[in-house]
Tab-separated table of C-alpha atoms in Angstrom:
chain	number	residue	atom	x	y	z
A	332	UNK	CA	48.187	78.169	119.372
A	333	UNK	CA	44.972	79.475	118.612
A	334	UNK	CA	45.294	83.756	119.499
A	335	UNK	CA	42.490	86.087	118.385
A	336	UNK	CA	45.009	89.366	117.827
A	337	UNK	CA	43.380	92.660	116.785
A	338	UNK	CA	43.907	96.461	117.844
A	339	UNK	CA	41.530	95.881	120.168
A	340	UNK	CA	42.022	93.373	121.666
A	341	UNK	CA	43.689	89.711	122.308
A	342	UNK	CA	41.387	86.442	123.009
A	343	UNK	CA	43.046	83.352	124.302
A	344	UNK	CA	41.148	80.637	125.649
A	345	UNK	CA	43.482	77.918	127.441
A	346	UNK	CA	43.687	75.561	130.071
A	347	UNK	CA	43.714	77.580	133.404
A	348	UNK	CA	46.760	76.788	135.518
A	349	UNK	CA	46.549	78.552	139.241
A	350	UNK	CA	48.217	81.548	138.245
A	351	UNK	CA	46.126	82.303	135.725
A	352	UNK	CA	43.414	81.697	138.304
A	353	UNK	CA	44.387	84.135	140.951
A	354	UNK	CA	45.332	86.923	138.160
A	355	UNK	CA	41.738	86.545	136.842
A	356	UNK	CA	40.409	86.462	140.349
A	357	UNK	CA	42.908	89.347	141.336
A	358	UNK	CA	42.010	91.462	138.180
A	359	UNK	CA	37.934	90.941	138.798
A	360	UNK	CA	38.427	93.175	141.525
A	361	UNK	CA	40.226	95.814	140.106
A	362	UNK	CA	37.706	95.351	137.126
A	363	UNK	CA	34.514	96.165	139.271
A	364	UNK	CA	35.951	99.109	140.931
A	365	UNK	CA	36.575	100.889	137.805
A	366	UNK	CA	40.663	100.951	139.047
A	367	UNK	CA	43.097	101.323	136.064
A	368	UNK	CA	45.560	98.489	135.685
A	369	UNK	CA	47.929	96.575	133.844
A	370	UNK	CA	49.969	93.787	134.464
A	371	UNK	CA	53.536	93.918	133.342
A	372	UNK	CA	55.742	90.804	134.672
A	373	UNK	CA	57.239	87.664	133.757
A	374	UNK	CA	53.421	86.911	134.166
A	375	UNK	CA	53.315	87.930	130.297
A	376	UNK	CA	55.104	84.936	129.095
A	377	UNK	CA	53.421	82.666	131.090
A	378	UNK	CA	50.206	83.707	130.043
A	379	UNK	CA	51.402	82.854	126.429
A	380	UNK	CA	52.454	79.370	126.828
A	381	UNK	CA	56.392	79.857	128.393
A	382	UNK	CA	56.784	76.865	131.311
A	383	UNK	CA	57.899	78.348	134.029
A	384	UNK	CA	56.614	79.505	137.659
A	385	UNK	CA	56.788	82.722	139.425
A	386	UNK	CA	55.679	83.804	143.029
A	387	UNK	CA	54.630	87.289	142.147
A	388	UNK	CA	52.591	88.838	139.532
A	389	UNK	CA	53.927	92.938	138.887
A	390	UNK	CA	50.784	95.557	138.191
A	391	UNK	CA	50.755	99.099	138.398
A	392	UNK	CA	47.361	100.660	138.878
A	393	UNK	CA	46.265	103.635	138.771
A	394	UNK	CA	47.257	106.600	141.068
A	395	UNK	CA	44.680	106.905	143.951
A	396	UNK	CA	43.948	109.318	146.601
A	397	UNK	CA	43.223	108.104	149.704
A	398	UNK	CA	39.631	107.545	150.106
A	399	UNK	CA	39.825	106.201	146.238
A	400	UNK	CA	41.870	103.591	147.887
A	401	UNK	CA	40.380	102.935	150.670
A	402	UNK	CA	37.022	102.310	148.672
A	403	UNK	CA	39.046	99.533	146.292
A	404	UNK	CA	40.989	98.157	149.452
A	405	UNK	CA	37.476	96.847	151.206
A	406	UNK	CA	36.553	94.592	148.092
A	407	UNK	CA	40.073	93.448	147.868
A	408	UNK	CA	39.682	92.166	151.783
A	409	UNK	CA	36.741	90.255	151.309
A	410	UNK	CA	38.999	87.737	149.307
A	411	UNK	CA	42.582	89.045	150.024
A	412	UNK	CA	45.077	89.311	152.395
A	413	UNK	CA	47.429	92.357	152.170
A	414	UNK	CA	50.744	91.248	152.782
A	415	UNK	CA	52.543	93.834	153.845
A	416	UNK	CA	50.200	96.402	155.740
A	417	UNK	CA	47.098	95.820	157.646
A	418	UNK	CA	45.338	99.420	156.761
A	419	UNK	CA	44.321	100.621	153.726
A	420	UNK	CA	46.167	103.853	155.322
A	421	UNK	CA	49.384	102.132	155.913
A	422	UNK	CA	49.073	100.170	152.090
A	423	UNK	CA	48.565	103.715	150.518
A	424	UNK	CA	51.358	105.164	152.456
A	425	UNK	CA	53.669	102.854	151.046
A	426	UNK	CA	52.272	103.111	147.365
A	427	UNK	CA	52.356	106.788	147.701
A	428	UNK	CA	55.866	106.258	148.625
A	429	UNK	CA	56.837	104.463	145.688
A	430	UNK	CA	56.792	101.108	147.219
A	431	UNK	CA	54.564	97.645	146.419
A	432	UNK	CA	52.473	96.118	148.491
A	433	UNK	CA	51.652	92.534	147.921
A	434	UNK	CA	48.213	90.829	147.948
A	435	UNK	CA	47.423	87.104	148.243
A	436	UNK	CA	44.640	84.797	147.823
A	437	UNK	CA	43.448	84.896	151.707
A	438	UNK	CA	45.566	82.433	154.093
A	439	UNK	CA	48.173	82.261	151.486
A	440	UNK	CA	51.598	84.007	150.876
A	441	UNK	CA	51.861	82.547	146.880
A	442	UNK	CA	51.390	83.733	144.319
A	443	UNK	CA	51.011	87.386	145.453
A	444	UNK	CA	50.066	90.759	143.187
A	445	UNK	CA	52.939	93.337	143.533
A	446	UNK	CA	51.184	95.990	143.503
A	447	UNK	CA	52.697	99.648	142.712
A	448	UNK	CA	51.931	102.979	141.363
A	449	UNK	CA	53.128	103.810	138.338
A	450	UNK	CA	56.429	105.953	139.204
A	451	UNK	CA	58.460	106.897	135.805
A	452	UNK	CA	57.359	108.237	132.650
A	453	UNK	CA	57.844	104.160	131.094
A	454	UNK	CA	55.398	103.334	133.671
A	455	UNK	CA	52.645	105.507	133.263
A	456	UNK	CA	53.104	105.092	129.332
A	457	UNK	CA	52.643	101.685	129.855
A	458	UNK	CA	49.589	102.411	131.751
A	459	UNK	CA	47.725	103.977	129.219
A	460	UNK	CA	48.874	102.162	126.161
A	461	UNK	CA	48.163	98.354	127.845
A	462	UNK	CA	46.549	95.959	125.704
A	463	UNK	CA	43.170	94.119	126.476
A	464	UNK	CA	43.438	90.230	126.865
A	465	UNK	CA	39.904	88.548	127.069
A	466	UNK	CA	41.553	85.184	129.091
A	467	UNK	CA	38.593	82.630	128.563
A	468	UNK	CA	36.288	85.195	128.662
A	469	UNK	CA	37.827	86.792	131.754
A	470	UNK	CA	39.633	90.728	130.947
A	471	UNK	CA	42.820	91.631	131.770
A	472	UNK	CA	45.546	94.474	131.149
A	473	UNK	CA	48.749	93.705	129.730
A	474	UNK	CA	51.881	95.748	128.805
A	475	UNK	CA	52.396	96.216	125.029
A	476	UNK	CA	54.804	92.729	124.332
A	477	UNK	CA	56.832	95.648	122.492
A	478	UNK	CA	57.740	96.878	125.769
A	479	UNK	CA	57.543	93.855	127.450
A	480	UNK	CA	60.099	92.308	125.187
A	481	UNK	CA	62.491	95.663	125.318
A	482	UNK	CA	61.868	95.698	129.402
A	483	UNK	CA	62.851	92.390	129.959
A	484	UNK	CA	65.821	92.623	127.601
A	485	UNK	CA	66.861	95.773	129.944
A	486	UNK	CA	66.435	93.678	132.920
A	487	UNK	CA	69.336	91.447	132.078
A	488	UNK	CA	68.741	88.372	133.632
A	489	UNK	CA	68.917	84.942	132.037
A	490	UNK	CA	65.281	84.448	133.115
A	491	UNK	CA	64.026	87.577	131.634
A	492	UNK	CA	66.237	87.635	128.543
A	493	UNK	CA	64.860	83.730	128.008
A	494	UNK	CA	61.108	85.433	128.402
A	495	UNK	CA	61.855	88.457	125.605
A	496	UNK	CA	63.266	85.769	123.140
A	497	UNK	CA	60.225	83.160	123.973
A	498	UNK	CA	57.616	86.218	123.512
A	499	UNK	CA	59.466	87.614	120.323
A	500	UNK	CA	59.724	83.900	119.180
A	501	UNK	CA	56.048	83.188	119.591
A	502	UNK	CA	54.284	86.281	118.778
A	503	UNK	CA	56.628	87.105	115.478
A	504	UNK	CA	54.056	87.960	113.120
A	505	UNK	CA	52.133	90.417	115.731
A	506	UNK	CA	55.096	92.288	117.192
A	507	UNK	CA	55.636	96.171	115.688
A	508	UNK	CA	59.628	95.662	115.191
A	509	UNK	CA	60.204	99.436	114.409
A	510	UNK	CA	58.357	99.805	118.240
A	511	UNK	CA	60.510	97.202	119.686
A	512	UNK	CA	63.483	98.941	118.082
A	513	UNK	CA	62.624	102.372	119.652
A	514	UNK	CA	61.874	101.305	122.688
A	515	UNK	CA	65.250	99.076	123.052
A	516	UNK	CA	66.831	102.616	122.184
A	517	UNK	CA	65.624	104.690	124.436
A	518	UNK	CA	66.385	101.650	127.260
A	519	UNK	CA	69.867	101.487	125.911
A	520	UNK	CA	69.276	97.474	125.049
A	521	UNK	CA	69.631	97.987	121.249
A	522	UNK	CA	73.152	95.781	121.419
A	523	UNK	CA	71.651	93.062	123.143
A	524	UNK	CA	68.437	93.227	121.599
A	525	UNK	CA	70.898	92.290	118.394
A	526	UNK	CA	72.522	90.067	120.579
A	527	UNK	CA	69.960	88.276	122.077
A	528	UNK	CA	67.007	88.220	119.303
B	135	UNK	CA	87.124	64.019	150.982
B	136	UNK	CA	89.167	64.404	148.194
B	137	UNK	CA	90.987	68.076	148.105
B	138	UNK	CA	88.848	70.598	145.036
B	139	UNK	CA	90.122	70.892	142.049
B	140	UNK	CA	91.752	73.418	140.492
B	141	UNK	CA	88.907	75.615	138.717
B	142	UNK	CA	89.742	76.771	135.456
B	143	UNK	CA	87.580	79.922	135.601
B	144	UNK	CA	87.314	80.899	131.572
B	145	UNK	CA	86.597	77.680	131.042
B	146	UNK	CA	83.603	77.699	133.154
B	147	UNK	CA	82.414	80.931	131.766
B	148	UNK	CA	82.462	79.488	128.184
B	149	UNK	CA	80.439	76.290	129.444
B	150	UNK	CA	77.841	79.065	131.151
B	151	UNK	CA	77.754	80.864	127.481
B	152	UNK	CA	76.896	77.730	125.993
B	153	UNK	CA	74.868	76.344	127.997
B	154	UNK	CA	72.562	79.626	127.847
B	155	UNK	CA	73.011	79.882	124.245
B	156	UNK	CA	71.608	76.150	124.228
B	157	UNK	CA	69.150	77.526	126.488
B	158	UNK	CA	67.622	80.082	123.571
B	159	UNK	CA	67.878	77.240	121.333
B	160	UNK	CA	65.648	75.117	122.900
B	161	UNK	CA	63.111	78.555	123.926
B	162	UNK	CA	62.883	79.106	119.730
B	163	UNK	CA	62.307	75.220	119.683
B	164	UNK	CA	59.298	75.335	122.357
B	165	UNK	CA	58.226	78.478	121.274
B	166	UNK	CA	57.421	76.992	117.476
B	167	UNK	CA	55.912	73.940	119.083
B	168	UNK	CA	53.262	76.212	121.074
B	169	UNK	CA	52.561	77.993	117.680
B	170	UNK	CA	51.525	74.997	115.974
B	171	UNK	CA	49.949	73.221	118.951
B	172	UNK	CA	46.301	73.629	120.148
B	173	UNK	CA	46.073	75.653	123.017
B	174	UNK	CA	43.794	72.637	124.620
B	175	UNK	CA	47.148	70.770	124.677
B	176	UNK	CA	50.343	73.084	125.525
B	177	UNK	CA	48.052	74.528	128.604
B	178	UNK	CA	47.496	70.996	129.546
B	179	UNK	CA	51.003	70.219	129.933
B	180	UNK	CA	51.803	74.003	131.514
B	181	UNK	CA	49.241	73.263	133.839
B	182	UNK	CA	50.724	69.780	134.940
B	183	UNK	CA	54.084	71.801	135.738
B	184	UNK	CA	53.495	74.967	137.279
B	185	UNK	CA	50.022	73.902	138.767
């Protein structure tokens, strides 16, 4: 794997596959409109290499009032459909309320974006301490593979535990192990970050 | 159709354990083959299987 990993930044150039596609397309957006976001989903792995599908893509973005919405919901028409509302007042209702709403390429159901605002402390952390990943050229916002890694290990699943261990597996010499520690502490994962790792 | 079979339920759960520690195995085995692989090739292949 060739990576370009600095403080900065990550560059990756690969292959697109059609997730990739719509996350790039799905990001431009957000991108243009100046709207805070990072993606924070099995997505992650995938990105990196790890074979396996998934029909939705998680982001938080940033908190918006209203008319800030409704001023990044218009772009996001022009080559979206909104799954689950059909106003940019009912979509920011259900944000506001804690809930996703889900965005697809338009006439299609899959993949969607999931998209939320951030609602704990972890999420708005994550928020502001994403990492930049130029994707053949193309910029997008992921979640710190530290937390990543701890996150999935918290989520329990065989899925997500097999996505920590390929992400800690393949981006060894990059990954802050004292952060990964901490942050498997204060998710209460420290046993099966032993366990699993 | 022939009646089930008993199910010997600790046995199955040690398969399941197995199986997913088998499972990790063979994510630290792909995992080291993306690592040394150009990314021209790996993506090729991830792009042939998820699209």
């Amino acid at each position: 794997m060739e990576i370009g990993w600095t403080d900065q930044r990550i560059e990756l150039e690969k292959e697109l596959n059609a997730l990739d596609q719509f996350v790039i397309d799905f990001c431009a957006v957000l991108d243009k409109a100046s709207v805070r976001f990072v993606i924070c989903s099995g997505y992650v792995a995938i990105l990196f290499g790890r074979n396996r599908s998934s029909e939705d893509v998680d982001m938080f973005i940033q908190r918006l009032a209203p008319d800030g919405f409704e001023k990044l919901w218009t772009p996001l028409n022009a080559s979206f459909d909104c799954l689950n509302a059909s106003t940019a007042k009912d979509a920011h209702e259900l944000l506001r309320d804690g809930l996703a709403v889900r965005f697809a390429h338009k006439g299609s159901v899959l993949p969607n974006m999931e998209v939320k605002f951030p609602k704990h402390a972890l999420d708005d952390w994550t928020l502001e301490e994403r990492r930049e990943v130029l994707l053949n050229k193309h910029t997008l916002f992921i979640s710190p593979p530290e937390m990543q890694i701890a996150f999935k290990i918290s989520l329990g699943s065989e899925k997500d535990i097999e996505d920590a261990r390929y992400l800690h597996s393949l981006l060894r010499e990059w990954i802050d192990e004292k952060l990964l520690s901490e942050m498997c502490r204060k998710l209460k994962v420290e046993r099966q970050l032993k366990l699993y790792l | 159709m022939r009646p089930l079979p008993d199910i010997d339920i600790a046995e199955l759960e040690k398969a399941k354990k197995e199986n997913f520690r088998q499972r990790l195995e063979w994510i630290d085995f792909y995992a080291d083959w993306v690592r040394k692989t150009p990314n021209k090739v790996w993506s090729k292949q991830q792009k042939k299987l998820i699209g």
